[in-house]
């Protein structure tokens, strides 16, 4: 690893050297059984060659490979895999403070991909990343998910791929503002999965131009996108769902709702291409 021209054998040594400063840590190709806690500063974690810096199996604080509570963080081109901890929430990234951008990264075969948030106007952006083999309802008291984020700011997820879920939801958000666009959700090889997108406490924004392929081995097949199932903390008024494509597996035998609303706010559902058997909307 290299930070401002100085080399480090251990990622955490590089992170701790930054303190409250601003720096980019360049991570050379390799498989690392290391983890780190960012306690301050503005840090960019960047693979020298995307997809070749692989963090395998090691979690800090019983949480994640990267535990982030600095001023801001950027994660670029890094692979996280095989993360498991006793409480069932082992993640590639645990965000606890500061804005976060994740791009060109992969989260594989772990209990969770990205988890966390803070009760502020935190801004989280996830783009061009892959989430595969994630989630569990067997290891955790509550289910773990591919992405599970909460804040009072915003979450943007774009041009990313979700596949092979192993439990829970693919995206679970507790945020007031969201944008989920141009992603692929492929549940064909999933098992024990639930919703593609769960907006647990409401939220408004845009869900557009995504493709959703439901799988045959779901724990809960009743909806693709479910709004306010656990509360109405945030307004869902004007949430726009448009330009998406959704399909079912052959001989599925169920008729899920594409959008299910447990709240009372009016959701703006535009033109979506839905396979036969998918109901456009359900008020619960």
PDB file of C-alpha atoms in Angstrom:
ATOM      1  CA  UNK A   1       0.000   0.000   0.000  1.00  0.00           C
ATOM      2  CA  UNK A   2       1.167   3.480  -0.723  1.00  0.00           C
ATOM      3  CA  UNK A   3       0.061   6.817   0.706  1.00  0.00           C
ATOM      4  CA  UNK A   4       1.691  10.113  -0.335  1.00  0.00           C
ATOM      5  CA  UNK A   5       4.695   8.216  -1.656  1.00  0.00           C
ATOM      6  CA  UNK A   6       5.305   6.223   1.508  1.00  0.00           C
ATOM      7  CA  UNK A   7       4.871   2.455   1.517  1.00  0.00           C
ATOM      8  CA  UNK A   8       3.067   0.422   4.179  1.00  0.00           C
ATOM      9  CA  UNK A   9       2.812  -3.341   4.548  1.00  0.00           C
ATOM     10  CA  UNK A  10      -0.411  -3.020   6.549  1.00  0.00           C
ATOM     11  CA  UNK A  11      -3.489  -1.062   5.465  1.00  0.00           C
ATOM     12  CA  UNK A  12      -4.352   0.072   8.981  1.00  0.00           C
ATOM     13  CA  UNK A  13      -0.893   1.581   9.445  1.00  0.00           C
ATOM     14  CA  UNK A  14      -1.468   3.708   6.346  1.00  0.00           C
ATOM     15  CA  UNK A  15      -4.924   4.756   7.552  1.00  0.00           C
ATOM     16  CA  UNK A  16      -3.760   5.720  11.030  1.00  0.00           C
ATOM     17  CA  UNK A  17      -0.919   7.835   9.605  1.00  0.00           C
ATOM     18  CA  UNK A  18      -3.452  10.166   7.959  1.00  0.00           C
ATOM     19  CA  UNK A  19      -5.188  11.188  11.210  1.00  0.00           C
ATOM     20  CA  UNK A  20      -7.433  14.172  10.320  1.00  0.00           C
ATOM     21  CA  UNK A  21      -5.774  14.827   6.984  1.00  0.00           C
ATOM     22  CA  UNK A  22      -6.734  14.098   3.386  1.00  0.00           C
ATOM     23  CA  UNK A  23      -5.021  11.339   1.417  1.00  0.00           C
ATOM     24  CA  UNK A  24      -5.333   8.607  -1.190  1.00  0.00           C
ATOM     25  CA  UNK A  25      -4.165   5.115  -0.304  1.00  0.00           C
ATOM     26  CA  UNK A  26      -3.173   3.111  -3.385  1.00  0.00           C
ATOM     27  CA  UNK A  27      -3.558  -0.630  -2.865  1.00  0.00           C
ATOM     28  CA  UNK A  28      -1.395  -2.960  -4.937  1.00  0.00           C
ATOM     29  CA  UNK A  29      -2.764  -6.197  -6.430  1.00  0.00           C
ATOM     30  CA  UNK A  30      -2.967  -9.041  -3.941  1.00  0.00           C
ATOM     31  CA  UNK A  31      -5.138 -10.971  -1.508  1.00  0.00           C
ATOM     32  CA  UNK A  32      -5.145  -9.269   1.886  1.00  0.00           C
ATOM     33  CA  UNK A  33      -6.322 -10.715   5.191  1.00  0.00           C
ATOM     34  CA  UNK A  34      -6.424  -7.300   6.805  1.00  0.00           C
ATOM     35  CA  UNK A  35      -8.991  -4.747   7.922  1.00  0.00           C
ATOM     36  CA  UNK A  36      -8.987  -1.132   9.071  1.00  0.00           C
ATOM     37  CA  UNK A  37     -10.857   1.460  11.113  1.00  0.00           C
ATOM     38  CA  UNK A  38     -10.894   4.997   9.719  1.00  0.00           C
ATOM     39  CA  UNK A  39     -11.336   7.294  12.718  1.00  0.00           C
ATOM     40  CA  UNK A  40     -10.848  10.644  10.979  1.00  0.00           C
ATOM     41  CA  UNK A  41      -9.833  12.511   7.876  1.00  0.00           C
ATOM     42  CA  UNK A  42     -10.829  12.257   4.227  1.00  0.00           C
ATOM     43  CA  UNK A  43      -9.499   9.025   2.738  1.00  0.00           C
ATOM     44  CA  UNK A  44      -9.716   7.502  -0.725  1.00  0.00           C
ATOM     45  CA  UNK A  45      -9.031   3.754  -0.800  1.00  0.00           C
ATOM     46  CA  UNK A  46      -8.111   2.995  -4.417  1.00  0.00           C
ATOM     47  CA  UNK A  47      -6.947  -0.212  -6.096  1.00  0.00           C
ATOM     48  CA  UNK A  48      -4.017   0.393  -8.422  1.00  0.00           C
ATOM     49  CA  UNK A  49      -5.785  -1.963 -10.837  1.00  0.00           C
ATOM     50  CA  UNK A  50      -9.551  -2.333 -10.247  1.00  0.00           C
ATOM     51  CA  UNK A  51     -10.605  -5.803  -9.149  1.00  0.00           C
ATOM     52  CA  UNK A  52      -7.136  -7.000  -8.111  1.00  0.00           C
ATOM     53  CA  UNK A  53      -6.998  -5.684  -4.528  1.00  0.00           C
ATOM     54  CA  UNK A  54      -8.939  -8.404  -2.692  1.00  0.00           C
ATOM     55  CA  UNK A  55      -9.780  -8.314   1.025  1.00  0.00           C
ATOM     56  CA  UNK A  56     -10.679 -11.791   2.209  1.00  0.00           C
ATOM     57  CA  UNK A  57     -12.223 -12.893   5.472  1.00  0.00           C
ATOM     58  CA  UNK A  58     -10.931 -10.386   8.031  1.00  0.00           C
ATOM     59  CA  UNK A  59     -13.241  -7.974   9.889  1.00  0.00           C
ATOM     60  CA  UNK A  60     -12.351  -5.229  12.379  1.00  0.00           C
ATOM     61  CA  UNK A  61     -14.378  -4.730  15.569  1.00  0.00           C
ATOM     62  CA  UNK A  62     -16.515  -7.704  14.602  1.00  0.00           C
ATOM     63  CA  UNK A  63     -18.081  -5.487  11.918  1.00  0.00           C
ATOM     64  CA  UNK A  64     -16.412  -5.130   8.526  1.00  0.00           C
ATOM     65  CA  UNK A  65     -13.232  -4.964   6.486  1.00  0.00           C
ATOM     66  CA  UNK A  66     -13.499  -1.173   6.335  1.00  0.00           C
ATOM     67  CA  UNK A  67     -15.093   0.482   9.386  1.00  0.00           C
ATOM     68  CA  UNK A  68     -15.527   4.088   8.314  1.00  0.00           C
ATOM     69  CA  UNK A  69     -16.093   6.955  10.736  1.00  0.00           C
ATOM     70  CA  UNK A  70     -13.944   9.685   9.304  1.00  0.00           C
ATOM     71  CA  UNK A  71     -14.967  12.948   7.656  1.00  0.00           C
ATOM     72  CA  UNK A  72     -15.448  11.246   4.270  1.00  0.00           C
ATOM     73  CA  UNK A  73     -14.461   8.088   2.433  1.00  0.00           C
ATOM     74  CA  UNK A  74     -14.126   6.909  -1.169  1.00  0.00           C
ATOM     75  CA  UNK A  75     -13.702   3.217  -2.010  1.00  0.00           C
ATOM     76  CA  UNK A  76     -12.648   2.544  -5.609  1.00  0.00           C
ATOM     77  CA  UNK A  77     -11.952  -0.749  -7.370  1.00  0.00           C
ATOM     78  CA  UNK A  78     -11.708  -3.013  -4.309  1.00  0.00           C
ATOM     79  CA  UNK A  79     -13.030  -6.569  -3.809  1.00  0.00           C
ATOM     80  CA  UNK A  80     -14.466  -7.713  -0.458  1.00  0.00           C
ATOM     81  CA  UNK A  81     -15.246 -11.391   0.045  1.00  0.00           C
ATOM     82  CA  UNK A  82     -15.984 -14.103   2.630  1.00  0.00           C
ATOM     83  CA  UNK A  83     -16.774 -11.756   5.532  1.00  0.00           C
ATOM     84  CA  UNK A  84     -18.578 -13.378   8.452  1.00  0.00           C
ATOM     85  CA  UNK A  85     -18.843 -12.324  12.094  1.00  0.00           C
ATOM     86  CA  UNK A  86     -20.665 -13.854  15.074  1.00  0.00           C
ATOM     87  CA  UNK A  87     -23.651 -11.458  15.029  1.00  0.00           C
ATOM     88  CA  UNK A  88     -24.374 -12.232  11.374  1.00  0.00           C
ATOM     89  CA  UNK A  89     -23.646  -8.736  10.023  1.00  0.00           C
ATOM     90  CA  UNK A  90     -20.170  -9.178   8.603  1.00  0.00           C
ATOM     91  CA  UNK A  91     -19.785  -6.593   5.814  1.00  0.00           C
ATOM     92  CA  UNK A  92     -17.273  -5.338   3.328  1.00  0.00           C
ATOM     93  CA  UNK A  93     -17.968  -1.787   4.482  1.00  0.00           C
ATOM     94  CA  UNK A  94     -19.560  -0.489   7.686  1.00  0.00           C
ATOM     95  CA  UNK A  95     -20.232   3.230   7.345  1.00  0.00           C
ATOM     96  CA  UNK A  96     -20.712   4.989  10.675  1.00  0.00           C
ATOM     97  CA  UNK A  97     -19.831   8.594   9.884  1.00  0.00           C
ATOM     98  CA  UNK A  98     -19.017  10.813   6.923  1.00  0.00           C
ATOM     99  CA  UNK A  99     -20.109  10.868   3.306  1.00  0.00           C
ATOM    100  CA  UNK A 100     -19.283   7.725   1.342  1.00  0.00           C
ATOM    101  CA  UNK A 101     -18.722   6.993  -2.338  1.00  0.00           C
ATOM    102  CA  UNK A 102     -18.204   3.428  -3.536  1.00  0.00           C
ATOM    103  CA  UNK A 103     -17.363   2.731  -7.166  1.00  0.00           C
ATOM    104  CA  UNK A 104     -16.051  -0.135  -9.307  1.00  0.00           C
ATOM    105  CA  UNK A 105     -16.045  -2.482  -6.317  1.00  0.00           C
ATOM    106  CA  UNK A 106     -17.260  -6.029  -5.604  1.00  0.00           C
ATOM    107  CA  UNK A 107     -18.914  -7.498  -2.506  1.00  0.00           C
ATOM    108  CA  UNK A 108     -18.971 -11.298  -2.633  1.00  0.00           C
ATOM    109  CA  UNK A 109     -20.126 -14.272  -0.556  1.00  0.00           C
ATOM    110  CA  UNK A 110     -20.440 -12.468   2.775  1.00  0.00           C
ATOM    111  CA  UNK A 111     -23.186 -11.848   5.292  1.00  0.00           C
ATOM    112  CA  UNK A 112     -23.612  -8.254   4.137  1.00  0.00           C
ATOM    113  CA  UNK A 113     -22.170  -5.954   1.495  1.00  0.00           C
ATOM    114  CA  UNK A 114     -22.484  -2.384   2.782  1.00  0.00           C
ATOM    115  CA  UNK A 115     -24.110  -1.662   6.149  1.00  0.00           C
ATOM    116  CA  UNK A 116     -24.648   1.352   8.367  1.00  0.00           C
ATOM    117  CA  UNK A 117     -25.352   5.045   8.298  1.00  0.00           C
ATOM    118  CA  UNK A 118     -25.609   7.934  10.710  1.00  0.00           C
ATOM    119  CA  UNK A 119     -28.482  10.134  11.909  1.00  0.00           C
ATOM    120  CA  UNK A 120     -27.377  13.151   9.849  1.00  0.00           C
ATOM    121  CA  UNK A 121     -27.568  14.394   6.273  1.00  0.00           C
ATOM    122  CA  UNK A 122     -25.020  11.806   5.205  1.00  0.00           C
ATOM    123  CA  UNK A 123     -24.678  11.347   1.441  1.00  0.00           C
ATOM    124  CA  UNK A 124     -23.946   7.842   0.139  1.00  0.00           C
ATOM    125  CA  UNK A 125     -23.274   7.090  -3.542  1.00  0.00           C
ATOM    126  CA  UNK A 126     -22.765   3.566  -4.895  1.00  0.00           C
ATOM    127  CA  UNK A 127     -21.963   3.132  -8.582  1.00  0.00           C
ATOM    128  CA  UNK A 128     -20.707   0.492 -11.017  1.00  0.00           C
ATOM    129  CA  UNK A 129     -20.373  -2.146  -8.309  1.00  0.00           C
ATOM    130  CA  UNK A 130     -21.356  -5.814  -7.890  1.00  0.00           C
ATOM    131  CA  UNK A 131     -23.141  -7.463  -4.961  1.00  0.00           C
ATOM    132  CA  UNK A 132     -23.311 -11.282  -5.146  1.00  0.00           C
ATOM    133  CA  UNK A 133     -23.857 -14.109  -2.688  1.00  0.00           C
ATOM    134  CA  UNK A 134     -24.874 -11.766   0.144  1.00  0.00           C
ATOM    135  CA  UNK A 135     -27.552 -11.669   2.817  1.00  0.00           C
ATOM    136  CA  UNK A 136     -28.705 -14.092   5.478  1.00  0.00           C
ATOM    137  CA  UNK A 137     -31.630 -14.698   7.764  1.00  0.00           C
ATOM    138  CA  UNK A 138     -29.983 -17.761   9.307  1.00  0.00           C
ATOM    139  CA  UNK A 139     -26.887 -16.253  10.938  1.00  0.00           C
ATOM    140  CA  UNK A 140     -28.380 -13.007  12.282  1.00  0.00           C
ATOM    141  CA  UNK A 141     -31.078 -12.207  14.847  1.00  0.00           C
ATOM    142  CA  UNK A 142     -32.503  -9.903  12.186  1.00  0.00           C
ATOM    143  CA  UNK A 143     -31.803 -10.554   8.522  1.00  0.00           C
ATOM    144  CA  UNK A 144     -28.699  -9.204   6.813  1.00  0.00           C
ATOM    145  CA  UNK A 145     -28.960  -7.749   3.299  1.00  0.00           C
ATOM    146  CA  UNK A 146     -26.790  -6.977   0.279  1.00  0.00           C
ATOM    147  CA  UNK A 147     -27.094  -3.264   1.104  1.00  0.00           C
ATOM    148  CA  UNK A 148     -28.644  -1.946   4.332  1.00  0.00           C
ATOM    149  CA  UNK A 149     -28.344   1.797   4.909  1.00  0.00           C
ATOM    150  CA  UNK A 150     -30.004   4.366   7.155  1.00  0.00           C
ATOM    151  CA  UNK A 151     -29.470   8.117   7.384  1.00  0.00           C
ATOM    152  CA  UNK A 152     -31.313  11.429   7.228  1.00  0.00           C
ATOM    153  CA  UNK A 153     -29.673  12.445   3.970  1.00  0.00           C
ATOM    154  CA  UNK A 154     -29.622  10.445   0.743  1.00  0.00           C
ATOM    155  CA  UNK A 155     -28.587   7.195  -0.909  1.00  0.00           C
ATOM    156  CA  UNK A 156     -27.853   6.893  -4.642  1.00  0.00           C
ATOM    157  CA  UNK A 157     -27.319   3.474  -6.242  1.00  0.00           C
ATOM    158  CA  UNK A 158     -26.612   3.363  -9.965  1.00  0.00           C
ATOM    159  CA  UNK A 159     -25.194   1.091 -12.680  1.00  0.00           C
ATOM    160  CA  UNK A 160     -24.655  -1.769 -10.237  1.00  0.00           C
ATOM    161  CA  UNK A 161     -25.472  -5.483 -10.240  1.00  0.00           C
ATOM    162  CA  UNK A 162     -27.196  -7.567  -7.572  1.00  0.00           C
ATOM    163  CA  UNK A 163     -27.344 -11.355  -7.849  1.00  0.00           C
ATOM    164  CA  UNK A 164     -27.301 -14.705  -6.009  1.00  0.00           C
ATOM    165  CA  UNK A 165     -28.821 -13.329  -2.804  1.00  0.00           C
ATOM    166  CA  UNK A 166     -28.659 -15.674   0.198  1.00  0.00           C
ATOM    167  CA  UNK A 167     -31.369 -14.122   2.351  1.00  0.00           C
ATOM    168  CA  UNK A 168     -32.930 -10.815   3.285  1.00  0.00           C
ATOM    169  CA  UNK A 169     -33.433  -8.020   0.756  1.00  0.00           C
ATOM    170  CA  UNK A 170     -31.114  -6.907  -2.001  1.00  0.00           C
ATOM    171  CA  UNK A 171     -31.472  -3.210  -1.046  1.00  0.00           C
ATOM    172  CA  UNK A 172     -32.947  -2.114   2.292  1.00  0.00           C
ATOM    173  CA  UNK A 173     -33.052   1.624   3.010  1.00  0.00           C
ATOM    174  CA  UNK A 174     -34.246   3.816   5.859  1.00  0.00           C
ATOM    175  CA  UNK A 175     -33.646   7.213   4.247  1.00  0.00           C
ATOM    176  CA  UNK A 176     -35.739  10.238   3.200  1.00  0.00           C
ATOM    177  CA  UNK A 177     -34.196  10.661  -0.267  1.00  0.00           C
ATOM    178  CA  UNK A 178     -33.114   8.001  -2.719  1.00  0.00           C
ATOM    179  CA  UNK A 179     -32.167   7.360  -6.328  1.00  0.00           C
ATOM    180  CA  UNK A 180     -31.943   3.775  -7.607  1.00  0.00           C
ATOM    181  CA  UNK A 181     -31.321   3.792 -11.353  1.00  0.00           C
ATOM    182  CA  UNK A 182     -29.864   1.670 -14.164  1.00  0.00           C
ATOM    183  CA  UNK A 183     -29.168  -1.375 -11.978  1.00  0.00           C
ATOM    184  CA  UNK A 184     -29.630  -5.115 -12.547  1.00  0.00           C
ATOM    185  CA  UNK A 185     -31.323  -7.306  -9.909  1.00  0.00           C
ATOM    186  CA  UNK A 186     -30.986 -10.986 -10.876  1.00  0.00           C
ATOM    187  CA  UNK A 187     -32.536 -13.348  -8.323  1.00  0.00           C
ATOM    188  CA  UNK A 188     -32.544 -16.396 -10.627  1.00  0.00           C
ATOM    189  CA  UNK A 189     -29.844 -18.111  -8.534  1.00  0.00           C
ATOM    190  CA  UNK A 190     -30.971 -16.605  -5.234  1.00  0.00           C
ATOM    191  CA  UNK A 191     -32.317 -18.544  -2.273  1.00  0.00           C
ATOM    192  CA  UNK A 192     -34.335 -17.519   0.784  1.00  0.00           C
ATOM    193  CA  UNK A 193     -34.525 -13.968  -0.597  1.00  0.00           C
ATOM    194  CA  UNK A 194     -37.164 -11.327   0.048  1.00  0.00           C
ATOM    195  CA  UNK A 195     -37.770  -7.986  -1.706  1.00  0.00           C
ATOM    196  CA  UNK A 196     -35.540  -6.480  -4.354  1.00  0.00           C
ATOM    197  CA  UNK A 197     -35.965  -3.022  -2.774  1.00  0.00           C
ATOM    198  CA  UNK A 198     -37.337  -2.432   0.730  1.00  0.00           C
ATOM    199  CA  UNK A 199     -37.957   1.208   1.678  1.00  0.00           C
ATOM    200  CA  UNK A 200     -38.735   0.268   5.253  1.00  0.00           C
ATOM    201  CA  UNK A 201     -39.800   3.664   6.574  1.00  0.00           C
ATOM    202  CA  UNK A 202     -40.851   5.356   3.350  1.00  0.00           C
ATOM    203  CA  UNK A 203     -38.721   7.748   1.340  1.00  0.00           C
ATOM    204  CA  UNK A 204     -39.037   9.604  -1.929  1.00  0.00           C
ATOM    205  CA  UNK A 205     -37.001  10.049  -5.089  1.00  0.00           C
ATOM    206  CA  UNK A 206     -36.548   7.936  -8.215  1.00  0.00           C
ATOM    207  CA  UNK A 207     -36.495   4.212  -9.027  1.00  0.00           C
ATOM    208  CA  UNK A 208     -35.948   4.001 -12.782  1.00  0.00           C
ATOM    209  CA  UNK A 209     -34.494   1.951 -15.641  1.00  0.00           C
ATOM    210  CA  UNK A 210     -33.669  -1.062 -13.481  1.00  0.00           C
ATOM    211  CA  UNK A 211     -34.119  -4.682 -14.553  1.00  0.00           C
ATOM    212  CA  UNK A 212     -35.561  -7.155 -12.041  1.00  0.00           C
ATOM    213  CA  UNK A 213     -35.509 -10.925 -12.633  1.00  0.00           C
ATOM    214  CA  UNK A 214     -37.328 -12.766  -9.862  1.00  0.00           C
ATOM    215  CA  UNK A 215     -36.091 -16.191  -8.812  1.00  0.00           C
ATOM    216  CA  UNK A 216     -37.867 -19.445  -7.952  1.00  0.00           C
ATOM    217  CA  UNK A 217     -36.476 -19.902  -4.426  1.00  0.00           C
ATOM    218  CA  UNK A 218     -37.743 -16.859  -2.534  1.00  0.00           C
ATOM    219  CA  UNK A 219     -38.690 -16.716   1.129  1.00  0.00           C
ATOM    220  CA  UNK A 220     -41.059 -13.819   0.402  1.00  0.00           C
ATOM    221  CA  UNK A 221     -42.303 -13.490  -3.184  1.00  0.00           C
ATOM    222  CA  UNK A 222     -45.101 -10.950  -2.552  1.00  0.00           C
ATOM    223  CA  UNK A 223     -43.395  -7.796  -3.870  1.00  0.00           C
ATOM    224  CA  UNK A 224     -40.484  -6.437  -5.847  1.00  0.00           C
ATOM    225  CA  UNK A 225     -40.498  -2.915  -4.339  1.00  0.00           C
ATOM    226  CA  UNK A 226     -42.164  -2.435  -0.945  1.00  0.00           C
ATOM    227  CA  UNK A 227     -42.669   0.963   0.691  1.00  0.00           C
ATOM    228  CA  UNK A 228     -43.189   1.794   4.381  1.00  0.00           C
ATOM    229  CA  UNK A 229     -43.557  -1.786   5.609  1.00  0.00           C
ATOM    230  CA  UNK A 230     -42.098  -0.909   9.019  1.00  0.00           C
ATOM    231  CA  UNK A 231     -43.088   2.733   9.470  1.00  0.00           C
ATOM    232  CA  UNK A 232     -43.906   6.069   7.888  1.00  0.00           C
ATOM    233  CA  UNK A 233     -40.939   8.044   9.179  1.00  0.00           C
ATOM    234  CA  UNK A 234     -40.300   9.645   5.783  1.00  0.00           C
ATOM    235  CA  UNK A 235     -42.769  10.908   3.209  1.00  0.00           C
ATOM    236  CA  UNK A 236     -43.158   8.746   0.111  1.00  0.00           C
ATOM    237  CA  UNK A 237     -45.180  11.385  -1.727  1.00  0.00           C
ATOM    238  CA  UNK A 238     -44.050  11.649  -5.325  1.00  0.00           C
ATOM    239  CA  UNK A 239     -41.738   8.632  -5.249  1.00  0.00           C
ATOM    240  CA  UNK A 240     -41.403   7.954  -8.977  1.00  0.00           C
ATOM    241  CA  UNK A 241     -41.127   4.389 -10.290  1.00  0.00           C
ATOM    242  CA  UNK A 242     -40.746   4.370 -14.073  1.00  0.00           C
ATOM    243  CA  UNK A 243     -38.987   2.671 -16.974  1.00  0.00           C
ATOM    244  CA  UNK A 244     -38.196  -0.555 -15.109  1.00  0.00           C
ATOM    245  CA  UNK A 245     -38.413  -4.114 -16.456  1.00  0.00           C
ATOM    246  CA  UNK A 246     -39.496  -7.065 -14.299  1.00  0.00           C
ATOM    247  CA  UNK A 247     -39.754 -10.784 -15.081  1.00  0.00           C
ATOM    248  CA  UNK A 248     -40.765 -14.003 -13.327  1.00  0.00           C
ATOM    249  CA  UNK A 249     -39.238 -17.485 -13.567  1.00  0.00           C
ATOM    250  CA  UNK A 250     -41.103 -20.107 -15.612  1.00  0.00           C
ATOM    251  CA  UNK A 251     -44.093 -21.696 -13.880  1.00  0.00           C
ATOM    252  CA  UNK A 252     -43.671 -19.419 -10.864  1.00  0.00           C
ATOM    253  CA  UNK A 253     -47.204 -19.958  -9.620  1.00  0.00           C
ATOM    254  CA  UNK A 254     -47.434 -16.639  -7.744  1.00  0.00           C
ATOM    255  CA  UNK A 255     -48.541 -13.122  -8.651  1.00  0.00           C
ATOM    256  CA  UNK A 256     -46.326 -10.595  -6.847  1.00  0.00           C
ATOM    257  CA  UNK A 257     -46.883  -6.844  -6.774  1.00  0.00           C
ATOM    258  CA  UNK A 258     -44.272  -4.779  -8.582  1.00  0.00           C
ATOM    259  CA  UNK A 259     -44.848  -1.929  -6.106  1.00  0.00           C
ATOM    260  CA  UNK A 260     -46.553  -2.514  -2.759  1.00  0.00           C
ATOM    261  CA  UNK A 261     -47.321   0.494  -0.569  1.00  0.00           C
ATOM    262  CA  UNK A 262     -48.054   0.043   3.119  1.00  0.00           C
ATOM    263  CA  UNK A 263     -48.207   3.805   3.673  1.00  0.00           C
ATOM    264  CA  UNK A 264     -50.806   6.291   2.521  1.00  0.00           C
ATOM    265  CA  UNK A 265     -48.702   8.701   0.434  1.00  0.00           C
ATOM    266  CA  UNK A 266     -49.332   8.716  -3.299  1.00  0.00           C
ATOM    267  CA  UNK A 267     -46.575   7.039  -5.303  1.00  0.00           C
ATOM    268  CA  UNK A 268     -46.069   8.061  -8.929  1.00  0.00           C
ATOM    269  CA  UNK A 269     -45.944   4.810 -10.893  1.00  0.00           C
ATOM    270  CA  UNK A 270     -45.173   5.407 -14.549  1.00  0.00           C
ATOM    271  CA  UNK A 271     -44.766   2.986 -17.443  1.00  0.00           C
ATOM    272  CA  UNK A 272     -42.892  -0.163 -16.442  1.00  0.00           C
ATOM    273  CA  UNK A 273     -42.543  -3.329 -18.523  1.00  0.00           C
ATOM    274  CA  UNK A 274     -43.940  -6.136 -16.372  1.00  0.00           C
ATOM    275  CA  UNK A 275     -44.146  -9.817 -17.274  1.00  0.00           C
ATOM    276  CA  UNK A 276     -47.549 -11.505 -17.158  1.00  0.00           C
ATOM    277  CA  UNK A 277     -48.427 -12.401 -13.590  1.00  0.00           C
ATOM    278  CA  UNK A 278     -46.891  -9.284 -12.031  1.00  0.00           C
ATOM    279  CA  UNK A 279     -49.429  -6.846 -10.625  1.00  0.00           C
ATOM    280  CA  UNK A 280     -48.383  -3.221 -11.114  1.00  0.00           C
ATOM    281  CA  UNK A 281     -49.488  -1.987  -7.682  1.00  0.00           C
ATOM    282  CA  UNK A 282     -50.859  -3.183  -4.374  1.00  0.00           C
ATOM    283  CA  UNK A 283     -52.057  -1.051  -1.477  1.00  0.00           C
ATOM    284  CA  UNK A 284     -51.424  -2.927   1.761  1.00  0.00           C
TER     285      UNK A 284
END
